[in-house]
């Protein structure tokens, strides 16, 4: 792994000239960041690129907009978020391991005596470092709690959901526990130990937890907290903030220059400028695969190597490079083969918590590699062993199972595929292409749902067309007709459905599912569903399960949050509606009903233009109810995560909604101007919805509570009747109009959901 192609300590002027950055690559990087900043996503960024001792730093945009604009500077201090894990906690653990005080193969209970029982005894320090412990992603924030000791008590009480090494799940709890291990073994708090043993030896003078007040002017603020106060010099992560700002998973503040010194130490085999921090052997372990062969996601000790979190690698840096990201919009990616690294720090959360740099991570990584002159990345021998052709991640969607089984279920069939851009396998290969290229399948036609075959259209009708890549006809199921026509089915043996649903009744893909299944039954064709996980879990069921009128946004009598997969829905509708389809479901494998999408390890693809994150999907069953009455963020960077109207006093609305005590949810006052949909180009007052505990969140009840509050505060302006469009339940609409308490309204649909649970139990596949 440590392929020393050039040496920091022996650079000559000649070598320096040879390693100058490629001008075209630097221009591309500059334009990339400038374009992102121009779109205010993020508002500002610092990029530091280094190759064989040569450094380039790019500074764009603003580090603060509120209360006044402040220009970004190279020495801006950022909330590093989860970079804390690998810059502070990881080296602290490994220093103690080098000293013989921690054995990473030992049970965690050796160092945390209370971490025993219910499967905890099997978890070793290595499992925490590689996120293979089986522990949940985080500590629930509700009921309310505070204090470092209480956080540790909750972390050590966390119960694993499977044996270690059985699956990968990125978890803050892992590193919260590791931070406590450092404290108990060393006798020093994590911040003190890291300062003494890492930051001070490496001369990282602008890096520390809980930064002092005189650093404040250089710190990039993130967003407002639950009380509406702008976070500046206070950790953004809510759990770390509750625990005092010094935790193993978050809390570190740093600069690009300091991270560069840290990266030089890592690529230098554990030392920098004569200061040795870690042994070369430990550095090698940190950056080589340490996860078991049974775990598809490949991680080193702390570092990401080859997983669904590997976006910063981009398209050029080879397998064998490694790094990490942070929630606030930070990343560090290193490539030992070319002795290069790139630091990316952004203000993506400022000022109101919006923005996403997930795609930008990948673009920056690709652009960074293009800046490296004369290095042939393609001919670098992979540092990782090749995957077996049938090696698959822990959780599989139906298409992955179908592909693994050599498309046996479709062998020799003439197939029509109902899909869009979400029809893809874990490697992001499109289902269209997989079936078209398979020798076992004859793909004859494509059928497109709302938003088009590539998911890029947001219009009232989709017309028939031809797929540019395969040349196959594309028949619209969101135009003059919403089900396949008999003439389109006559030359087919089977219809195959592969579209990602989000778990909400009025998301129209499940209507396409039902209508297509009915058409297949009438034509005597097989109907095969390539099942997909429910991204907002298959456990919680919420909302009225009876509809006043069946329509395209209410295709069957199910709750608004239905807690089912598309395969289960197909099975239910086929039975209850007596469709009589020759139905086959290619089931998911490895999925458990309580898993949120980010816990599956599967790559996210926006199911529709405005459904841009798992968080938005979780809020949609409630916020979506309001989308014909107020702006719900369509035409902003964060649809369904902000809402408001021109007539709204944002401070008053946030105050009233926070008073309600909605489980798992807080509200921050914002102003925004949507560029599409309701109140297009009008300045709106409103709120940003902050999920504090997604397992406690009741999105439908929250949507109803927001509707009640709007009706109470703005009865003459709020278009309450339009809420009925998707609520589709006149009695509940009357209760909202009457101003009933949201809890009593939620209780009124309890009988409907209870009856649905009985129906659901009869068709569950998982």
XYZ file of C-alpha atoms in Angstrom, residues 24-602:
579
model
C -5.851 22.176 -17.394
C -6.674 20.062 -14.340
C -6.342 23.027 -12.000
C -8.576 25.102 -14.270
C -11.191 22.351 -14.246
C -11.069 22.211 -10.434
C -11.368 26.002 -10.195
C -14.374 26.043 -12.509
C -15.989 23.151 -10.663
C -15.850 24.865 -7.283
C -16.770 28.250 -8.743
C -19.879 26.745 -10.352
C -20.951 25.056 -7.115
C -20.435 28.258 -5.114
C -22.326 30.288 -7.714
C -25.287 27.985 -7.071
C -24.763 28.505 -3.316
C -24.297 24.790 -2.825
C -22.081 25.273 -0.867
C -21.756 28.984 -0.159
C -18.012 28.627 0.204
C -15.211 26.070 0.134
C -11.503 25.498 0.600
C -9.785 22.822 -1.485
C -6.184 21.819 -0.784
C -4.481 19.472 -3.221
C -1.027 18.017 -2.689
C 1.192 15.737 -4.764
C 4.748 14.796 -3.834
C 5.152 17.872 -1.641
C 3.673 20.323 -4.159
C 0.575 22.073 -2.834
C -2.266 24.053 -4.388
C -4.991 25.720 -2.332
C -8.250 26.972 -3.815
C -10.532 29.326 -1.873
C -14.015 30.273 -3.081
C -17.121 32.004 -1.787
C -18.102 32.962 1.746
C -17.554 31.271 5.069
C -20.501 33.162 6.581
C -23.593 34.926 5.275
C -25.379 35.575 8.572
C -25.473 38.100 10.184
C -23.097 39.598 7.575
C -21.139 38.170 4.685
C -17.585 37.075 5.437
C -15.296 35.947 2.638
C -13.803 32.486 2.804
C -10.086 32.396 3.641
C -7.485 29.633 3.421
C -7.116 29.618 7.210
C -10.859 29.268 7.900
C -11.584 26.824 10.712
C -14.308 24.261 9.983
C -16.417 21.926 12.071
C -14.845 18.684 10.837
C -17.846 16.522 11.842
C -17.027 12.846 11.256
C -13.455 13.574 10.220
C -13.108 13.609 14.016
C -13.289 9.832 13.854
C -10.133 9.450 11.766
C -8.157 12.563 12.721
C -8.580 12.434 16.510
C -10.098 9.165 17.746
C -8.472 6.707 15.344
C -4.862 7.845 15.906
C -5.465 8.050 19.665
C -6.657 4.435 19.753
C -3.796 3.269 17.569
C -1.155 5.142 19.586
C -2.381 3.292 22.668
C -2.293 0.072 20.634
C 1.323 0.788 19.631
C 2.066 1.288 23.327
C 0.573 -2.105 24.142
C -2.251 -0.563 26.190
C -5.075 -1.468 23.791
C -5.458 -4.750 21.940
C -7.743 -4.151 18.971
C -8.631 -7.850 18.920
C -9.779 -7.730 22.545
C -13.446 -7.431 23.558
C -14.563 -3.880 24.174
C -15.694 -5.058 27.618
C -12.027 -5.342 28.632
C -11.915 -1.541 28.617
C -15.579 -0.695 29.232
C -16.639 -3.134 31.961
C -20.345 -2.351 31.620
C -20.410 -3.254 27.915
C -21.630 -6.818 28.431
C -24.704 -8.934 27.777
C -27.162 -9.145 24.874
C -24.383 -9.786 22.350
C -22.056 -6.980 23.444
C -19.465 -9.439 24.782
C -18.711 -10.537 21.195
C -17.810 -7.052 19.993
C -14.074 -6.327 19.791
C -12.296 -3.011 19.355
C -11.666 -3.940 15.707
C -15.412 -4.154 15.083
C -15.881 -0.603 16.355
C -13.046 0.652 14.140
C -14.484 -1.025 11.026
C -18.198 -0.362 11.725
C -18.987 -4.069 11.811
C -20.186 -4.196 15.424
C -23.865 -4.437 14.521
C -24.688 -1.423 16.716
C -27.269 1.159 15.649
C -26.135 4.287 13.771
C -26.632 6.646 16.692
C -27.966 7.285 20.175
C -31.676 8.189 20.073
C -32.172 11.823 21.042
C -35.541 11.297 22.616
C -36.652 11.216 25.319
C -34.630 14.300 26.201
C -31.249 13.708 27.793
C -27.988 15.575 28.264
C -24.487 15.135 29.622
C -21.375 13.168 28.704
C -21.948 10.466 31.311
C -25.528 9.912 30.152
C -24.376 9.674 26.536
C -21.828 7.022 27.462
C -24.425 5.156 29.492
C -26.716 5.082 26.472
C -23.889 4.062 24.127
C -22.758 1.202 26.355
C -26.394 0.115 26.697
C -26.848 -0.056 22.923
C -27.813 -3.556 21.815
C -26.279 -4.970 18.611
C -28.769 -6.044 15.959
C -26.643 -8.925 14.737
C -23.353 -10.649 15.455
C -20.151 -8.724 14.653
C -18.679 -9.112 11.167
C -22.062 -10.114 9.748
C -22.722 -6.738 8.114
C -21.384 -3.195 7.789
C -23.290 -0.333 9.383
C -21.734 3.089 9.746
C -22.339 4.056 13.369
C -21.497 7.052 15.536
C -21.968 4.786 18.550
C -18.847 2.833 17.545
C -16.629 5.896 17.826
C -18.382 7.333 20.871
C -17.367 4.104 22.586
C -13.815 4.335 21.202
C -13.466 7.870 22.553
C -14.409 6.581 25.988
C -11.949 3.693 25.653
C -9.173 6.252 25.044
C -10.196 8.159 28.177
C -10.344 5.134 30.457
C -7.110 3.567 29.194
C -5.029 6.755 29.095
C -6.576 8.559 32.040
C -6.988 11.633 29.828
C -10.047 12.970 28.044
C -9.976 12.404 24.317
C -9.345 16.078 23.500
C -6.368 16.256 25.859
C -4.852 12.983 24.655
C -5.244 13.884 20.986
C -3.770 17.334 21.603
C -0.722 15.918 23.410
C -0.066 12.923 21.169
C -1.306 13.985 17.713
C -1.982 17.665 17.141
C 0.962 19.120 19.069
C 3.640 16.794 17.586
C 2.296 17.466 14.085
C 2.090 21.241 14.720
C -1.619 21.287 13.927
C -2.016 24.624 15.679
C -5.573 25.345 14.524
C -7.049 21.972 15.449
C -8.897 21.189 18.659
C -12.206 20.368 20.280
C -14.237 23.224 21.882
C -12.248 26.015 20.207
C -11.475 29.139 22.279
C -13.374 32.374 21.837
C -10.489 34.125 20.082
C -10.780 31.608 17.210
C -14.404 32.530 16.582
C -13.753 35.079 13.832
C -12.019 32.399 11.716
C -14.628 29.687 12.255
C -17.138 28.901 9.514
C -20.590 28.759 11.127
C -22.900 25.871 10.243
C -26.617 26.420 10.895
C -29.025 27.357 13.653
C -29.572 25.046 16.578
C -32.952 23.964 17.961
C -33.290 27.355 19.690
C -32.552 29.321 16.559
C -28.979 30.271 17.535
C -26.340 30.154 14.805
C -23.731 27.510 15.606
C -20.263 29.015 15.390
C -17.480 27.349 17.317
C -20.057 24.981 18.800
C -20.205 21.486 17.360
C -23.018 20.919 14.896
C -23.612 17.248 15.726
C -26.538 17.208 18.209
C -25.303 14.168 20.149
C -21.805 15.569 20.568
C -23.316 18.904 21.575
C -25.404 17.217 24.264
C -22.275 15.486 25.534
C -20.259 18.690 25.821
C -18.583 18.772 22.404
C -15.811 16.249 23.087
C -16.766 12.850 21.688
C -15.149 10.188 19.560
C -17.448 10.667 16.595
C -17.634 14.464 16.230
C -16.554 17.744 17.777
C -13.199 18.501 16.148
C -12.498 21.862 14.497
C -9.648 22.203 12.019
C -8.252 23.864 8.889
C -7.212 22.640 5.474
C -3.546 23.308 6.284
C -3.708 21.246 9.487
C -5.441 18.361 7.723
C -2.692 18.511 5.123
C -0.075 18.025 7.842
C -2.046 15.059 9.158
C -2.304 13.550 5.661
C 1.455 13.976 5.141
C 2.044 12.027 8.334
C -0.215 9.200 7.139
C 1.383 9.032 3.683
C 4.789 9.402 5.321
C 4.405 6.139 7.188
C 3.463 7.649 10.551
C 5.937 10.490 10.857
C 6.317 14.122 9.771
C 9.264 16.485 10.138
C 11.019 14.042 12.433
C 8.007 13.561 14.722
C 6.778 9.969 14.768
C 3.132 9.615 15.744
C 2.375 6.039 14.651
C 4.404 3.041 13.592
C 4.663 2.190 9.907
C 3.044 -1.176 10.618
C 0.038 0.532 12.193
C -0.294 2.918 9.240
C -0.353 -0.080 6.907
C -3.114 -1.731 8.956
C -5.165 1.456 8.984
C -5.221 1.722 5.186
C -5.644 -1.927 4.220
C -8.872 -3.902 4.288
C -9.677 -5.042 7.819
C -13.286 -6.121 7.336
C -14.149 -9.800 7.067
C -14.701 -11.496 3.722
C -18.381 -11.796 4.665
C -18.743 -7.991 4.685
C -19.124 -6.471 1.225
C -18.210 -2.903 2.236
C -14.419 -2.738 2.552
C -12.992 -0.622 5.356
C -9.604 -0.172 6.921
C -9.191 0.681 10.587
C -11.306 3.822 10.660
C -10.778 4.703 7.004
C -13.162 4.048 4.138
C -11.580 2.111 1.258
C -14.297 0.729 -1.018
C -17.886 1.199 0.070
C -21.005 3.237 -0.571
C -19.246 6.080 1.289
C -16.340 6.209 -1.209
C -17.587 9.136 -3.286
C -14.475 11.313 -2.700
C -12.363 8.735 -4.549
C -13.975 9.976 -7.749
C -13.537 8.164 -11.030
C -9.730 8.206 -11.318
C -8.037 7.540 -7.972
C -7.491 3.767 -7.767
C -8.712 1.167 -5.338
C -6.150 1.374 -2.573
C -6.720 5.070 -2.026
C -8.716 5.822 1.113
C -10.372 8.596 3.108
C -13.399 9.822 5.015
C -16.158 12.422 4.910
C -18.012 14.588 7.423
C -21.684 15.586 7.610
C -20.882 19.313 7.550
C -19.434 19.005 4.048
C -15.857 17.941 4.712
C -13.680 15.230 3.216
C -10.103 13.966 3.100
C -8.973 11.467 0.469
C -5.436 10.055 0.128
C -3.728 7.986 -2.540
C -0.471 6.284 -1.482
C 0.285 5.151 -5.049
C 0.690 8.701 -6.354
C 1.593 10.235 -2.956
C -1.340 12.616 -3.345
C -4.244 13.810 -1.259
C -7.114 16.262 -1.499
C -8.779 18.133 1.366
C -12.261 19.541 0.778
C -13.911 21.740 3.402
C -17.198 23.525 2.743
C -19.913 25.612 4.334
C -22.675 23.446 2.887
C -24.949 23.741 5.954
C -24.790 27.529 6.286
C -26.983 29.366 6.947
C -30.152 27.269 7.245
C -29.020 23.657 7.014
C -29.524 23.203 3.278
C -27.233 22.073 0.545
C -25.746 18.745 -0.376
C -22.167 18.082 -1.512
C -22.466 14.326 -2.015
C -22.092 14.615 -5.785
C -19.480 17.356 -5.373
C -17.298 14.992 -3.319
C -17.043 12.716 -6.342
C -16.455 15.544 -8.797
C -13.706 17.027 -6.614
C -12.011 13.632 -6.307
C -12.076 13.135 -10.066
C -10.806 16.659 -10.754
C -8.035 16.281 -8.162
C -6.669 13.159 -9.827
C -6.686 14.932 -13.188
C -4.410 17.575 -11.695
C -1.673 14.983 -11.093
C 0.715 15.171 -14.066
C 2.298 12.210 -15.768
C 0.894 9.562 -13.451
C -0.806 6.614 -15.106
C -3.493 5.644 -12.625
C -4.838 2.985 -14.997
C -1.653 0.974 -14.788
C -1.377 1.070 -11.005
C -1.846 -2.486 -9.741
C -4.921 -2.584 -7.563
C -3.982 -2.738 -3.911
C -7.196 -4.648 -3.234
C -7.987 -8.172 -4.411
C -10.535 -8.390 -7.197
C -14.069 -9.129 -6.101
C -15.520 -12.459 -7.039
C -18.111 -12.005 -9.776
C -20.849 -13.207 -7.447
C -19.688 -11.285 -4.371
C -22.521 -9.061 -3.218
C -23.302 -6.660 -0.379
C -25.132 -7.698 2.758
C -28.439 -6.227 1.522
C -29.596 -7.051 -2.010
C -32.470 -5.628 -4.013
C -34.362 -7.893 -6.394
C -32.241 -6.947 -9.400
C -29.069 -7.958 -7.523
C -30.586 -11.332 -6.685
C -31.752 -11.783 -10.274
C -28.299 -10.935 -11.638
C -26.529 -13.168 -9.129
C -28.757 -16.047 -10.230
C -27.880 -15.473 -13.891
C -31.333 -14.077 -14.703
C -32.818 -17.554 -14.325
C -36.343 -16.248 -13.609
C -36.408 -14.486 -17.002
C -34.621 -17.144 -19.052
C -35.814 -17.201 -22.666
C -38.688 -14.799 -21.933
C -39.639 -11.841 -24.105
C -39.756 -9.094 -21.509
C -41.265 -5.654 -21.168
C -39.544 -3.664 -18.417
C -41.346 -1.063 -16.326
C -38.574 0.996 -14.801
C -36.768 4.309 -14.529
C -33.376 5.552 -13.332
C -33.917 3.939 -9.888
C -33.901 0.523 -11.533
C -30.239 -0.240 -10.909
C -28.097 -2.762 -9.100
C -25.741 -2.084 -6.207
C -22.971 -1.159 -8.644
C -25.303 1.485 -10.141
C -25.652 -0.489 -13.385
C -29.048 0.196 -14.941
C -31.565 -2.638 -15.057
C -32.343 -1.714 -18.659
C -28.746 -2.319 -19.669
C -28.392 -5.475 -17.576
C -31.424 -7.128 -19.189
C -30.584 -5.844 -22.646
C -27.050 -7.267 -22.479
C -28.038 -10.595 -20.895
C -27.948 -13.634 -23.179
C -30.667 -15.226 -21.038
C -33.287 -12.508 -21.586
C -34.885 -10.915 -24.626
C -35.766 -7.353 -23.651
C -38.397 -6.152 -26.116
C -39.879 -2.944 -24.757
C -39.624 -0.355 -21.991
C -42.441 1.302 -20.053
C -41.937 4.655 -18.362
C -43.680 5.917 -15.174
C -44.039 9.508 -13.968
C -40.783 11.518 -14.384
C -39.671 9.512 -17.419
C -37.455 6.522 -18.099
C -34.414 8.407 -16.800
C -36.259 10.207 -13.970
C -35.492 13.706 -15.224
C -38.967 14.964 -16.148
C -41.334 16.864 -13.853
C -44.347 17.483 -16.088
C -48.012 16.571 -16.429
C -47.586 14.073 -19.275
C -44.826 11.832 -20.590
C -44.955 10.833 -24.263
C -43.851 7.648 -26.018
C -40.260 7.733 -27.205
C -37.217 5.591 -27.969
C -34.379 4.786 -25.581
C -31.233 6.378 -27.000
C -28.859 3.733 -25.661
C -30.684 0.517 -26.558
C -32.954 1.723 -29.354
C -35.910 0.051 -27.643
C -39.376 1.637 -27.737
C -40.398 3.457 -24.559
C -44.140 3.431 -23.889
C -45.409 6.088 -21.505
C -47.469 5.086 -18.487
C -47.931 8.728 -17.525
C -49.618 10.223 -20.543
C -52.829 9.459 -22.431
C -52.909 6.106 -20.699
C -51.463 5.006 -17.391
C -51.375 1.277 -18.015
C -49.776 -0.774 -20.807
C -51.932 -1.062 -23.917
C -52.892 -4.514 -25.263
C -50.953 -3.905 -28.475
C -47.809 -3.224 -26.428
C -48.145 -6.549 -24.632
C -49.041 -8.900 -27.461
C -45.421 -9.839 -28.278
C -44.353 -10.207 -24.633
C -44.195 -13.162 -22.280
C -43.789 -11.097 -19.111
C -43.818 -7.633 -17.635
C -41.030 -6.888 -15.137
C -41.366 -4.065 -12.602
C -38.251 -2.459 -11.085
C -38.811 0.970 -9.531
C -37.815 2.331 -6.122
C -40.829 3.344 -4.042
C -40.440 5.519 -0.928
C -43.106 4.010 1.312
C -45.875 6.596 0.857
C -49.411 5.993 -0.470
C -49.561 9.007 -2.769
C -46.180 8.398 -4.431
C -47.429 7.392 -7.875
C -45.065 4.544 -8.743
C -47.233 2.105 -6.794
C -50.244 3.111 -8.904
C -48.198 2.250 -11.981
C -47.461 -1.078 -10.290
C -51.145 -1.897 -9.795
C -52.357 -0.767 -13.232
C -49.548 -2.646 -14.991
C -50.270 -5.809 -13.027
C -53.939 -5.583 -14.014
C -52.978 -5.163 -17.686
C -50.649 -8.170 -17.493
C -53.406 -10.285 -15.935
C -55.888 -9.351 -18.651
C -53.352 -10.166 -21.360
C -52.356 -13.464 -19.717
C -48.757 -12.378 -19.181
C -46.480 -13.110 -16.234
C -45.874 -10.177 -13.888
C -42.515 -10.178 -12.116
C -41.591 -7.645 -9.418
C -37.922 -7.041 -8.670
C -38.447 -6.075 -5.063
C -36.701 -3.155 -3.378
C -36.260 -2.165 0.249
C -38.601 0.357 1.797
C -36.265 3.333 2.428
C -38.244 4.613 5.424
C -38.381 1.153 7.050
C -40.955 -1.583 6.854
C -41.946 -1.333 10.509
C -43.878 1.880 11.098
C -47.380 2.187 9.686
C -49.108 5.534 10.035
C -52.078 7.513 8.821
C -55.627 6.739 7.717
C -55.955 3.469 5.818
C -59.308 4.302 4.208
C -59.641 6.663 1.242
C -62.691 8.589 0.097
C -61.809 8.097 -3.565
C -59.483 5.768 -5.426
C -57.263 7.687 -7.836
C -53.713 7.783 -9.150
C -52.448 9.113 -5.802
C -54.575 6.620 -3.868
C -54.464 3.367 -5.796
C -55.477 1.099 -2.926
C -56.791 1.397 0.637
C -53.500 1.535 2.563
C -52.147 3.984 5.161
C -50.206 7.026 4.006
C -47.017 5.476 5.441
C -47.660 1.878 4.518
C -44.519 0.074 5.749
C -44.384 -2.321 2.788
C -42.145 -3.089 -0.162
C -43.446 -2.955 -3.734
C -43.367 -6.761 -3.811
C -45.567 -6.946 -0.733
C -47.914 -4.309 -2.146
C -48.209 -6.271 -5.395
C -49.056 -9.391 -3.429
C -51.659 -7.528 -1.337
C -53.345 -5.839 -4.302
C -53.336 -9.014 -6.372
C -55.135 -10.834 -3.543
C -57.486 -8.159 -2.239
C -58.517 -6.828 -5.653
C -58.748 -10.348 -7.121
C -56.577 -9.274 -10.049
C -55.541 -12.830 -10.798
C -52.054 -11.945 -12.023
C -49.420 -14.640 -12.510
C -47.276 -12.818 -9.961
C -43.704 -13.594 -8.989
C -41.656 -11.478 -6.571
C -37.854 -11.641 -6.724
C -37.281 -10.903 -3.067
C -34.663 -8.719 -1.432
C -32.049 -10.525 0.618
C -30.446 -9.402 3.860
C -32.970 -6.630 4.486
C -34.540 -6.302 7.902
C -37.720 -4.313 8.297
C -36.296 -1.812 10.795
C -33.435 -0.691 8.550
C -33.448 2.854 7.219
C -32.004 3.251 3.746
C -28.572 4.470 4.865
C -28.251 1.344 7.028
C -28.508 -0.983 4.019
C -25.242 0.010 2.351
C -27.118 0.444 -0.941
